[in-house]
Amino acid sequence: MDRLKAILLLIFLYFLSPGQTLQAQASVDPVQWSQELVRESDSVYVLVFEARIDPEWHLYSQHTPPGGALPTEFTFKNEGAGYRTLGPVQESETHTAFSTIFEVEETFFKGTARFTQKIQLTDLKIKGIQVEMFYQVCAEVCIGADKTFLFSFSDQPYVPEAAALDAASLAKGDALLLDLKNKELLGQDTGSGSVRRQGIWVIFGLGFIGGLLALLTPCVFPMIPLTVSFFTKQTSSRSKGVARAGFYGFCIVLIYFLLSLPFHFFDSVDSQILNTIATNIWLNLFFFGVFVAFAFSFFGYYELTLPSSWASKADQASDRIGGAIGIFFMALTLAIVSFSCTGPILGGLLGSTALSEGDVATNLTAGMLGFGVALALPFTLFALFPSLLQRLPSSGGWMETVKVVLGFLELGLALKFLSNADLIGNWGILKREVFLGLWILLALLVAAYLLGVFRFKKTGADVRRSPWSIGGAFVFLSFAAYLTYGLFTGAPLKMLSGFPPPDFYTLRAQNSDCPLGLECYKDFDKGLQESRASGKPILLDFTGWACVNCRKMEEQVWSDPEVFQILRDDYVLISLYVDERRLLPADRQFVYAYENGTRKEIESVGDYWSTFQNLNFGAVSQPYYVLLSPSLEILGPAIQNTDIDTYRTWLDNGLKLYIKDPFTGSEAIEFP
């Protein structure tokens, strides 16, 4: 049951971070496993599982008490069908210590661990045994993992019958691997790291803006003067009141920071699995529904609130405890009672984080910190300068106006997730023109609302025309005009790169279904054959239909005249979509067996290319660009998100390293 809760928690928290192709790096397991089969007699064997654990990490015993880290579990597949276990799994020496986090005594291994299980064969013809293990290791964070062990009773590796790989499957699996040369060049620095680091500050800024918007909502704004007055008037000195208000603001920041920490644990999960979830059609439709629900809550049709008992308990704790801990619970009470206004804004922030470049968990922490800082700022600022409280505008209908505008923004974000599902499923519902048309309609509706043309009955009084509302209407009318220009001229909308569908996903007839009308190959084998026939090197582009950063690179970097000319004239472009859900023909589907015994079912084109990328280049993020010669020589380091100058220099350097000598090797293996 504890394991089920952990898995459900993973799924729930991931749902808060909607999808696109996640840009993450495969993590390294802090436990390295080995196995051994010891024969005691013709029918009795001992299965040995040994672990080498990295310093500072703990692997947990099967018998660690409940309530703390999860215990190690063994599952002996098909027990009773040819063999039986003799007694429980035995363990090597363990350590015991009190966990201040879980407040229980935990039993764990440090450095090394050894498990043994004695078995007896009841059928001497049995070929082997499959053992599944679940374990958790903890240091500053905890990581849960599954491991498969295969024990063979012959000289041949054991393959379970349920996932047996025939000779054809093995050949298909071998076709995934390329005979790459100069592979060490992949990891060299390209000088583009500074560009990626700037993304954290962009996310922090988005979070800060979201926090400022939350301040203007009726759930938060009235709390500012009440809370500041409480701290400044209920203390013996002004300096003490200022200090308490400052600590209150710090606690607000801390709470939103703590909300982001679990995502650092999930970032250590196999990123191919997360990528598969993020590009799932039905999950994107789910997020579409969630953001539509957020929008109508802002329109006043209902409120999304956390259970009132949470706020009551937090408030009671703040009154009962007092001091610094009491102030923390006051901040927690604010976070809970304001959820109906801050929740949809945080949802939008989480969506923007998932659609941004860089490490998802780090970006989320930056965004949450920005949100918390903006939310906490007025409580500290007005405590330092109480006279400013008199200049605050009074609460009123203007706050409802802010909520309605935010509701329209939520609808715009919801369309992005519907577009993701449409692109991945290739339904053709939200072509670029339809998507832009809907955004234009939303922008015009916001402008009309701000000008008082209509109102939502649920939100109260009509919008009063003011310089602020007229200015806001002008902004949205300008945005609608910008979208209209792009819609009718086909001009790239660089300010929005990555959000509308790509320019080749259009209602108009196109000569190419590749970015910017370039000639590209969506099959590695065909592109490789063209490279060998033309003598041009390859630009291998790992991309995705739902990859926002891929669209940004295509529309902002590839569209540069010099870069475009190089791509068109000097390279063979191979674009492999790792989230392509089109199924392979039944006779082309297979199960790939990794060296560690784990398996992956290759059923769709996206499954094939994502595994192809991971096996050959050790990466699972997109966009991911590699330069290859026709004879599969690496022509430089791999590159991801970067600027025009860096990308152009990278392409030029690849051409300089490439020496045109005809390829005379064997015929290429056919790819899907």
XYZ file of C-alpha atoms in Angstrom:
672
model
C 0.000 0.000 0.000
C 2.884 2.421 0.778
C 4.280 1.790 -2.700
C 0.870 2.439 -4.267
C 0.600 5.736 -2.387
C 4.033 6.782 -3.640
C 3.091 6.006 -7.246
C -0.250 7.842 -6.923
C 1.557 10.847 -5.454
C 3.948 10.833 -8.428
C 1.041 10.818 -10.897
C -0.902 13.507 -8.990
C 1.979 15.931 -8.751
C 2.956 15.333 -12.347
C -0.608 16.269 -13.343
C 0.074 19.690 -11.859
C 2.861 20.170 -14.419
C 1.257 19.837 -17.886
C 2.994 18.557 -20.848
C 5.214 19.015 -23.674
C 8.368 17.272 -24.517
C 10.235 17.540 -21.373
C 13.743 18.802 -21.530
C 15.511 16.664 -18.916
C 18.623 14.549 -18.646
C 18.689 10.880 -17.723
C 19.655 10.493 -14.072
C 22.334 8.174 -12.710
C 21.109 5.576 -10.219
C 23.066 5.910 -6.946
C 22.907 2.095 -6.584
C 24.877 -0.218 -8.889
C 23.599 -3.799 -8.889
C 25.228 -7.116 -9.671
C 23.897 -10.650 -9.484
C 25.177 -14.200 -9.119
C 23.698 -17.690 -9.312
C 25.300 -20.151 -6.876
C 24.635 -23.867 -7.407
C 24.416 -26.015 -4.268
C 23.038 -29.165 -5.893
C 21.219 -30.251 -9.035
C 17.979 -28.747 -7.768
C 19.010 -26.170 -5.148
C 20.430 -22.749 -6.052
C 21.076 -19.470 -4.280
C 20.159 -16.197 -5.990
C 22.525 -13.426 -4.942
C 21.758 -9.693 -5.351
C 24.573 -7.296 -4.481
C 24.436 -3.507 -4.376
C 27.154 -0.871 -4.280
C 25.641 2.302 -2.837
C 27.070 5.759 -3.481
C 28.296 7.740 -0.438
C 25.624 9.660 1.497
C 22.845 7.441 0.079
C 20.855 4.828 2.026
C 19.169 1.731 0.603
C 16.380 0.431 2.844
C 15.853 -2.995 4.342
C 12.862 -5.188 3.613
C 12.015 -4.823 7.292
C 12.329 -1.067 7.807
C 9.328 0.073 9.918
C 6.310 1.553 8.116
C 5.882 5.308 8.029
C 9.377 6.083 6.774
C 11.253 5.355 3.550
C 9.833 2.481 1.509
C 11.276 -1.002 2.080
C 12.941 -3.121 -0.578
C 10.518 -5.621 -2.113
C 11.147 -8.783 -4.145
C 8.683 -10.447 -6.506
C 9.587 -13.894 -7.827
C 7.760 -14.216 -11.135
C 5.869 -17.445 -11.854
C 6.847 -18.993 -8.520
C 5.416 -22.489 -8.370
C 5.878 -23.053 -12.107
C 9.099 -25.054 -12.039
C 10.601 -23.728 -8.795
C 9.802 -22.638 -5.236
C 11.543 -20.373 -2.757
C 13.031 -21.808 0.426
C 12.438 -19.345 3.244
C 12.543 -15.539 3.083
C 15.135 -13.343 1.381
C 18.172 -12.978 3.635
C 19.985 -9.662 4.108
C 23.499 -8.566 5.008
C 24.222 -6.339 8.010
C 21.988 -3.268 8.325
C 22.079 0.019 10.234
C 19.338 1.657 12.274
C 18.813 5.365 12.899
C 15.977 7.729 13.785
C 14.630 9.774 10.870
C 13.801 13.333 11.889
C 11.807 13.721 8.663
C 9.504 10.721 9.092
C 9.953 10.482 12.908
C 10.480 6.711 12.862
C 13.404 4.359 13.281
C 14.646 3.304 9.848
C 16.654 0.218 8.914
C 18.998 0.694 5.972
C 22.254 -0.247 4.237
C 25.281 1.996 3.752
C 28.013 1.423 1.179
C 27.048 -2.134 0.216
C 24.106 -4.489 0.539
C 23.669 -8.181 -0.151
C 20.430 -10.150 -0.501
C 20.257 -13.923 -0.975
C 17.345 -16.234 -1.739
C 17.570 -20.015 -1.768
C 15.339 -21.776 -4.304
C 14.580 -25.368 -5.232
C 13.798 -26.446 -8.774
C 10.717 -28.640 -9.089
C 11.244 -28.936 -12.847
C 14.861 -29.429 -13.909
C 13.968 -28.318 -17.451
C 13.178 -24.775 -16.375
C 15.295 -22.295 -18.346
C 15.531 -19.465 -15.852
C 13.934 -17.209 -13.270
C 12.826 -13.594 -13.417
C 12.922 -11.529 -10.208
C 11.418 -8.054 -9.917
C 12.732 -5.706 -7.240
C 11.384 -2.380 -6.010
C 13.685 -0.283 -3.843
C 14.102 3.254 -2.587
C 17.316 5.151 -1.875
C 17.476 8.435 -0.021
C 19.964 11.220 0.580
C 18.661 14.781 0.409
C 15.879 13.377 -1.783
C 14.418 9.914 -2.187
C 14.391 7.961 -5.443
C 12.242 4.905 -6.071
C 13.205 2.438 -8.779
C 12.288 -0.943 -10.246
C 14.912 -3.494 -11.216
C 14.600 -6.746 -13.176
C 17.008 -9.648 -12.612
C 17.178 -12.612 -14.964
C 18.898 -15.828 -13.809
C 19.671 -18.490 -16.420
C 20.269 -22.194 -15.748
C 22.116 -22.639 -19.043
C 24.948 -20.984 -20.940
C 22.450 -18.839 -22.872
C 20.900 -15.656 -21.435
C 17.436 -16.253 -20.061
C 14.572 -14.444 -21.800
C 11.112 -14.829 -20.197
C 8.604 -16.464 -22.492
C 6.165 -13.576 -22.052
C 8.653 -11.216 -23.715
C 10.670 -13.630 -25.813
C 12.655 -12.034 -28.581
C 12.970 -14.108 -31.719
C 15.789 -13.616 -34.221
C 13.781 -11.005 -36.123
C 13.216 -8.980 -32.936
C 16.888 -9.111 -32.100
C 17.745 -7.833 -35.564
C 15.287 -4.988 -35.154
C 16.849 -4.130 -31.813
C 20.338 -4.196 -33.290
C 19.164 -1.782 -35.991
C 18.734 0.870 -33.313
C 22.482 1.036 -32.741
C 24.719 3.073 -35.029
C 28.441 2.557 -35.540
C 29.269 6.142 -34.589
C 32.801 7.522 -34.826
C 34.265 10.373 -32.738
C 31.458 9.911 -30.221
C 33.502 11.664 -27.544
C 32.836 14.961 -29.357
C 29.157 14.886 -28.380
C 29.723 16.155 -24.863
C 32.054 19.051 -25.661
C 30.951 22.560 -24.726
C 29.436 24.627 -27.528
C 29.354 27.883 -25.617
C 25.548 27.946 -25.520
C 25.176 27.270 -21.817
C 24.746 30.934 -20.948
C 21.709 31.098 -23.185
C 20.043 28.232 -21.369
C 20.836 29.696 -17.942
C 18.950 32.840 -18.809
C 15.781 30.741 -18.929
C 15.725 30.435 -15.135
C 15.460 34.194 -14.742
C 12.711 34.315 -17.347
C 10.743 31.729 -15.362
C 11.442 33.643 -12.136
C 10.090 36.758 -13.843
C 6.955 34.937 -14.995
C 6.421 33.709 -11.459
C 6.920 37.229 -10.099
C 4.366 38.613 -12.563
C 1.949 35.839 -11.565
C 2.404 36.788 -7.913
C 1.703 40.452 -8.686
C -1.487 39.440 -10.504
C -2.507 37.314 -7.526
C -2.112 40.365 -5.269
C -4.806 42.138 -7.278
C -7.423 39.432 -6.712
C -10.168 39.707 -4.065
C -8.747 36.695 -2.199
C -5.424 38.416 -1.428
C -5.674 42.200 -1.784
C -7.935 42.846 1.255
C -5.575 40.765 3.406
C -2.657 43.198 2.956
C -3.796 46.079 5.222
C -5.361 43.704 7.765
C -2.220 41.593 8.131
C 0.221 44.518 8.186
C -1.903 46.335 10.775
C -1.936 43.196 12.910
C 1.852 43.004 13.013
C 2.444 46.714 13.527
C -0.238 47.281 16.193
C -0.146 44.017 18.122
C 3.522 44.261 19.111
C 5.268 46.297 21.806
C 7.543 48.149 19.372
C 7.486 49.108 15.730
C 10.812 47.366 15.025
C 9.434 44.120 16.407
C 6.325 44.468 14.268
C 8.436 45.081 11.185
C 10.569 42.036 11.979
C 7.484 39.826 12.398
C 5.954 41.121 9.166
C 9.241 40.472 7.382
C 9.351 36.941 8.757
C 5.726 36.471 7.641
C 6.768 37.443 4.119
C 9.721 35.042 4.299
C 7.345 32.225 5.318
C 5.152 32.921 2.287
C 8.203 32.552 0.012
C 9.256 29.408 1.894
C 5.831 27.758 1.466
C 5.809 28.189 -2.310
C 9.445 27.072 -2.484
C 8.574 23.902 -0.552
C 5.743 23.168 -2.985
C 8.310 22.826 -5.786
C 10.662 20.411 -3.997
C 8.794 17.161 -4.814
C 9.342 17.843 -8.514
C 13.110 17.482 -7.985
C 12.407 13.903 -6.919
C 10.280 13.288 -10.024
C 12.978 14.839 -12.219
C 15.167 11.876 -11.279
C 12.694 9.394 -12.748
C 13.464 7.952 -16.190
C 12.862 10.984 -18.358
C 11.717 8.857 -21.295
C 8.762 7.790 -19.161
C 7.996 11.404 -18.242
C 8.309 12.381 -21.887
C 5.819 9.679 -22.825
C 3.369 10.935 -20.208
C 3.846 14.586 -21.170
C 3.075 13.890 -24.822
C 0.118 11.639 -24.092
C -2.941 12.739 -26.078
C -5.454 12.047 -23.330
C -3.354 13.744 -20.677
C -3.141 16.899 -22.794
C -6.928 16.759 -23.198
C -7.200 16.416 -19.422
C -5.134 19.576 -18.938
C -7.283 21.336 -21.517
C -10.323 20.539 -19.383
C -8.549 21.623 -16.176
C -7.637 25.036 -17.569
C -11.136 25.559 -18.946
C -12.399 24.802 -15.419
C -9.922 27.359 -14.028
C -11.181 29.946 -16.505
C -14.845 29.559 -15.577
C -13.971 29.752 -11.893
C -12.460 33.172 -12.646
C -15.628 34.076 -14.570
C -17.500 33.591 -11.308
C -19.530 30.467 -12.042
C -18.025 28.568 -9.111
C -14.993 28.620 -6.812
C -12.163 26.120 -6.634
C -11.203 25.864 -2.986
C -9.189 23.579 -0.787
C -11.043 21.874 2.090
C -12.044 24.479 4.683
C -10.786 22.188 7.447
C -7.212 22.754 6.199
C -7.505 26.505 6.706
C -9.190 26.054 10.089
C -6.462 23.749 11.359
C -3.697 26.034 10.105
C -5.389 29.059 11.690
C -5.856 27.235 15.002
C -2.198 26.188 14.954
C -1.080 29.803 14.443
C -3.182 30.939 17.452
C -2.108 28.061 19.670
C 1.608 27.935 18.943
C 2.594 31.585 18.644
C 6.095 32.833 17.898
C 7.915 32.035 14.681
C 6.062 28.754 14.095
C 2.750 30.527 14.639
C 3.672 33.117 12.007
C 4.505 30.278 9.614
C 1.025 28.833 10.092
C -0.471 32.279 9.498
C 1.308 32.323 6.136
C 0.073 28.799 5.439
C -3.479 29.923 6.224
C -3.134 32.731 3.676
C -1.902 30.276 1.027
C -4.878 27.955 1.657
C -7.703 30.499 1.848
C -6.434 32.350 -1.236
C -6.237 29.184 -3.332
C -9.432 29.962 -5.255
C -7.585 32.946 -6.774
C -3.970 31.794 -6.697
C -4.623 28.182 -7.777
C -5.456 28.960 -11.425
C -2.517 31.394 -11.617
C -0.181 28.742 -10.205
C -1.618 26.278 -12.718
C -0.718 28.674 -15.506
C 2.764 29.063 -14.036
C 3.205 25.292 -13.929
C 2.066 25.073 -17.538
C 4.518 27.778 -18.604
C 7.296 25.998 -16.716
C 6.629 22.690 -18.475
C 6.586 24.503 -21.825
C 9.894 26.265 -21.138
C 13.472 25.259 -21.859
C 15.823 23.799 -19.277
C 15.414 21.512 -16.300
C 11.726 21.325 -15.355
C 12.205 21.003 -11.585
C 14.749 23.844 -11.414
C 12.544 26.088 -13.533
C 9.549 25.281 -11.357
C 11.473 26.222 -8.224
C 12.522 29.498 -9.849
C 8.917 30.220 -10.845
C 7.561 29.381 -7.398
C 10.202 31.585 -5.767
C 9.230 34.457 -8.059
C 5.555 33.952 -7.223
C 6.242 33.816 -3.481
C 8.504 36.885 -3.537
C 5.866 38.974 -5.328
C 3.136 37.773 -2.970
C 5.241 38.462 0.122
C 6.661 41.810 -0.986
C 3.767 44.101 0.050
C 3.486 42.599 3.544
C 7.100 43.524 4.262
C 7.097 46.787 2.303
C 4.009 48.219 4.014
C 5.308 47.145 7.422
C 8.438 49.222 6.749
C 6.412 52.176 5.434
C 2.935 52.052 7.083
C 1.950 55.431 5.614
C 1.819 53.797 2.177
C -1.215 51.799 3.301
C -3.330 54.941 3.002
C -2.477 55.130 -0.706
C -3.750 51.642 -1.476
C -6.917 51.681 -3.585
C -9.965 50.328 -1.825
C -11.291 46.894 -2.687
C -13.986 46.883 -5.326
C -15.177 45.773 -8.729
C -11.786 46.344 -10.321
C -10.540 43.144 -8.672
C -13.313 41.155 -10.348
C -12.201 42.682 -13.652
C -8.696 41.357 -13.024
C -10.107 37.877 -12.376
C -12.134 37.861 -15.597
C -9.112 38.924 -17.666
C -7.110 36.121 -16.041
C -9.937 33.738 -16.966
C -9.529 34.607 -20.640
C -5.768 34.050 -20.338
C -6.476 30.605 -18.858
C -8.639 29.798 -21.913
C -5.769 30.817 -24.188
C -3.410 28.470 -22.323
C -6.021 25.694 -22.452
C -5.999 25.907 -26.245
C -2.261 25.186 -26.209
C -2.867 21.799 -24.580
C -5.684 21.027 -27.003
C -3.273 21.935 -29.800
C -0.679 19.530 -28.358
C -3.198 16.681 -28.470
C -4.216 17.640 -32.002
C -0.606 17.742 -33.226
C 0.369 14.451 -31.601
C -2.775 12.731 -32.861
C -2.517 14.497 -36.235
C -6.283 15.085 -36.167
C -6.138 18.310 -38.196
C -8.646 20.091 -35.930
C -6.543 23.012 -34.707
C -4.549 23.947 -37.767
C -2.440 27.077 -37.412
C -5.153 29.334 -38.877
C -7.861 27.931 -36.566
C -5.641 28.278 -33.496
C -4.713 31.882 -34.311
C -8.349 32.663 -35.087
C -9.437 31.449 -31.642
C -6.713 33.496 -29.943
C -7.809 36.556 -31.947
C -11.393 35.972 -30.785
C -10.280 35.713 -27.131
C -8.212 38.909 -27.430
C -11.201 40.769 -28.923
C -13.491 39.461 -26.166
C -11.084 40.703 -23.475
C -10.929 44.123 -25.140
C -14.743 44.249 -25.408
C -15.092 43.282 -21.741
C -12.642 45.978 -20.630
C -14.576 48.548 -22.661
C -17.819 47.545 -20.927
C -19.482 45.987 -23.972
C -20.586 42.957 -21.915
C -20.118 41.443 -18.483
C -20.480 38.119 -16.703
C -23.547 38.213 -14.476
C -21.794 36.082 -11.885
C -19.059 38.654 -11.295
C -21.255 41.591 -10.298
C -21.192 45.161 -11.555
C -20.351 46.393 -15.024
C -16.777 47.324 -15.831
C -16.234 51.028 -15.251
C -14.309 52.674 -18.019
C -11.057 54.123 -16.746
C -7.643 54.885 -18.188
C -6.541 51.464 -16.943
C -9.369 49.539 -18.605
C -9.065 51.530 -21.841
C -5.289 50.999 -21.856
C -5.763 47.272 -21.270
C -8.293 47.100 -24.110
C -5.776 48.812 -26.391
C -3.118 46.227 -25.473
C -5.416 43.308 -26.334
C -6.606 44.988 -29.553
C -2.960 45.439 -30.559
C -2.303 41.782 -29.786
C -5.299 40.784 -31.938
C -3.946 42.933 -34.782
C -0.523 41.256 -34.467
C -2.131 37.802 -34.664
C -4.292 38.888 -37.609
C -1.195 40.062 -39.485
C 0.435 36.665 -38.990
C -2.779 34.847 -39.904
C -3.301 36.534 -43.274
C 0.310 37.072 -44.346
C 1.804 33.820 -43.049
C 4.602 35.857 -41.419
C 6.363 34.124 -38.516
C 5.079 35.371 -35.144
C 8.442 35.340 -33.382
C 7.020 36.819 -30.175
C 4.908 33.675 -29.811
C 7.296 31.088 -31.246
C 6.404 27.632 -30.012
C 2.844 28.330 -28.920
C 0.849 28.299 -32.181
C 1.106 25.143 -34.304
C 4.117 25.087 -36.678
C 3.888 26.982 -39.948
C 3.661 23.765 -41.985
C 0.603 22.580 -39.995
C -1.764 24.705 -42.023
C -4.990 24.661 -44.021
C -3.137 25.950 -47.064
C -1.585 23.543 -49.542
C 2.115 23.087 -48.794
C 4.980 21.793 -50.880
C 6.669 20.542 -47.713
C 5.570 19.329 -44.282
C 8.936 20.374 -42.871
C 9.758 23.586 -40.978
C 10.063 26.744 -43.124
C 9.444 24.726 -46.291
C 12.844 23.024 -46.061
C 13.371 19.567 -47.501
C 13.643 17.083 -44.659
C 13.479 13.358 -44.018
C 11.463 11.869 -41.176
C 13.155 8.509 -41.565
C 16.821 8.089 -40.651
C 17.569 5.441 -43.261
C 16.168 7.502 -46.147
C 18.025 10.589 -44.982
C 21.240 8.606 -44.628
C 20.891 7.262 -48.160
C 20.355 10.807 -49.479
C 23.452 11.965 -47.592
C 25.558 9.226 -49.150
C 24.181 9.951 -52.613
C 24.652 13.734 -52.429
C 27.854 13.784 -50.381
C 26.310 16.278 -47.932
C 26.654 15.868 -44.160
C 23.590 15.245 -41.978
C 21.867 17.564 -39.530
C 20.059 15.130 -37.236
C 17.171 16.911 -35.536
C 15.466 15.148 -32.610
C 12.203 17.016 -32.224
C 8.571 16.577 -31.202
C 5.133 17.705 -32.228
C 4.466 19.115 -28.751
C 7.973 20.544 -28.261
C 7.689 24.303 -27.714
C 11.437 24.881 -27.729
C 11.754 23.028 -31.047
C 9.314 25.495 -32.609
C 11.241 28.413 -31.086
C 14.486 27.208 -32.648
C 12.833 26.695 -36.043
C 11.024 30.046 -36.082
C 13.647 32.230 -34.396
C 16.991 30.616 -35.334
C 16.424 28.533 -38.460
C 14.568 31.462 -40.062
C 17.716 33.607 -39.987
C 18.690 34.063 -43.688
C 22.252 32.756 -43.263
C 21.228 29.781 -41.127
C 18.366 28.961 -43.503
C 20.704 28.996 -46.509
C 23.158 26.625 -44.796
C 20.362 24.223 -43.856
C 18.903 24.312 -47.351
C 22.111 24.041 -49.395
C 24.772 22.313 -47.282
C 23.062 19.712 -45.085
C 20.638 16.825 -45.347
C 18.026 17.517 -42.677
C 16.630 14.486 -40.824
C 13.857 15.386 -38.362
C 12.861 12.532 -36.042
C 9.708 13.092 -33.967
C 10.034 11.295 -30.641
C 6.372 11.834 -29.738
C 4.972 10.464 -33.013
C 2.123 8.202 -31.850
C 1.615 6.509 -35.224
C 1.936 2.766 -34.636
C 4.550 0.741 -36.448
C 3.240 -2.146 -38.557
C 2.670 -5.220 -36.412
C 5.632 -7.023 -37.957
C 7.909 -4.053 -37.132
C 7.005 -3.878 -33.433
C 9.344 -5.547 -30.972
C 10.697 -5.504 -27.438
C 14.140 -4.011 -26.908
C 16.249 -5.673 -24.205
C 18.733 -3.399 -22.432
C 21.971 -4.777 -21.034
C 20.693 -4.327 -17.466
C 17.801 -6.704 -18.148
C 15.054 -4.101 -18.490
C 12.860 -4.028 -21.569
C 10.993 -1.457 -23.582
C 8.155 -2.170 -25.975
C 8.740 -0.459 -29.309
C 5.218 -0.015 -30.678
C 5.079 3.483 -32.176
C 7.367 5.514 -34.392
C 8.021 7.829 -31.435
C 9.036 4.857 -29.245
C 11.566 3.896 -31.901
C 13.160 7.311 -32.342
C 13.253 8.179 -28.625
C 15.037 4.882 -27.892
C 17.265 5.453 -30.921
C 18.280 8.864 -29.510
C 18.893 7.551 -26.003
C 20.969 4.535 -27.063
C 23.187 6.319 -29.573
C 23.567 9.783 -28.092
C 22.769 9.301 -24.393
C 20.120 12.033 -24.435
C 16.337 12.190 -24.144
C 15.724 15.940 -24.430
C 14.455 17.907 -27.397
C 15.430 19.831 -29.412
C 18.701 17.946 -29.774
C 20.909 18.476 -32.834
C 23.801 16.312 -34.066
C 26.041 16.720 -37.130
C 27.035 13.482 -38.892
C 29.021 12.575 -41.976
C 27.634 9.970 -44.415
C 29.973 7.433 -42.771
C 28.486 8.294 -39.339
C 31.364 10.396 -38.037
C 30.373 12.937 -35.378
C 31.304 16.387 -36.715
C 31.177 18.281 -33.443
C 29.399 18.510 -30.105
C 25.647 18.113 -29.895
C 23.723 21.324 -29.383
C 20.286 22.254 -28.046
C 18.608 25.632 -27.446
C 20.884 28.482 -28.398
C 21.069 31.784 -30.263
C 21.498 32.521 -33.974
C 25.233 33.312 -33.864
C 26.146 30.205 -31.860
C 24.032 27.956 -34.077
C 25.429 29.410 -37.315
C 29.002 29.024 -36.026
C 28.222 25.441 -35.003
C 26.931 24.620 -38.509
C 29.978 26.262 -40.129
C 32.397 24.341 -37.897
C 30.687 21.081 -38.855
C 31.222 21.850 -42.538
C 34.900 22.636 -41.926
C 35.422 19.304 -40.147
C 33.637 17.348 -42.859
C 35.863 15.858 -45.558
C 33.906 14.688 -48.570
C 35.025 11.175 -49.279
C 32.535 8.743 -50.792
C 30.990 6.192 -48.502
C 31.765 2.657 -49.622
C 30.422 0.623 -46.725
C 27.594 -1.889 -46.654
C 24.001 -1.066 -47.367
C 22.139 0.722 -44.588
C 19.771 -1.213 -42.364
C 16.179 -0.234 -43.019
C 14.542 1.939 -40.374
C 10.820 2.426 -39.792
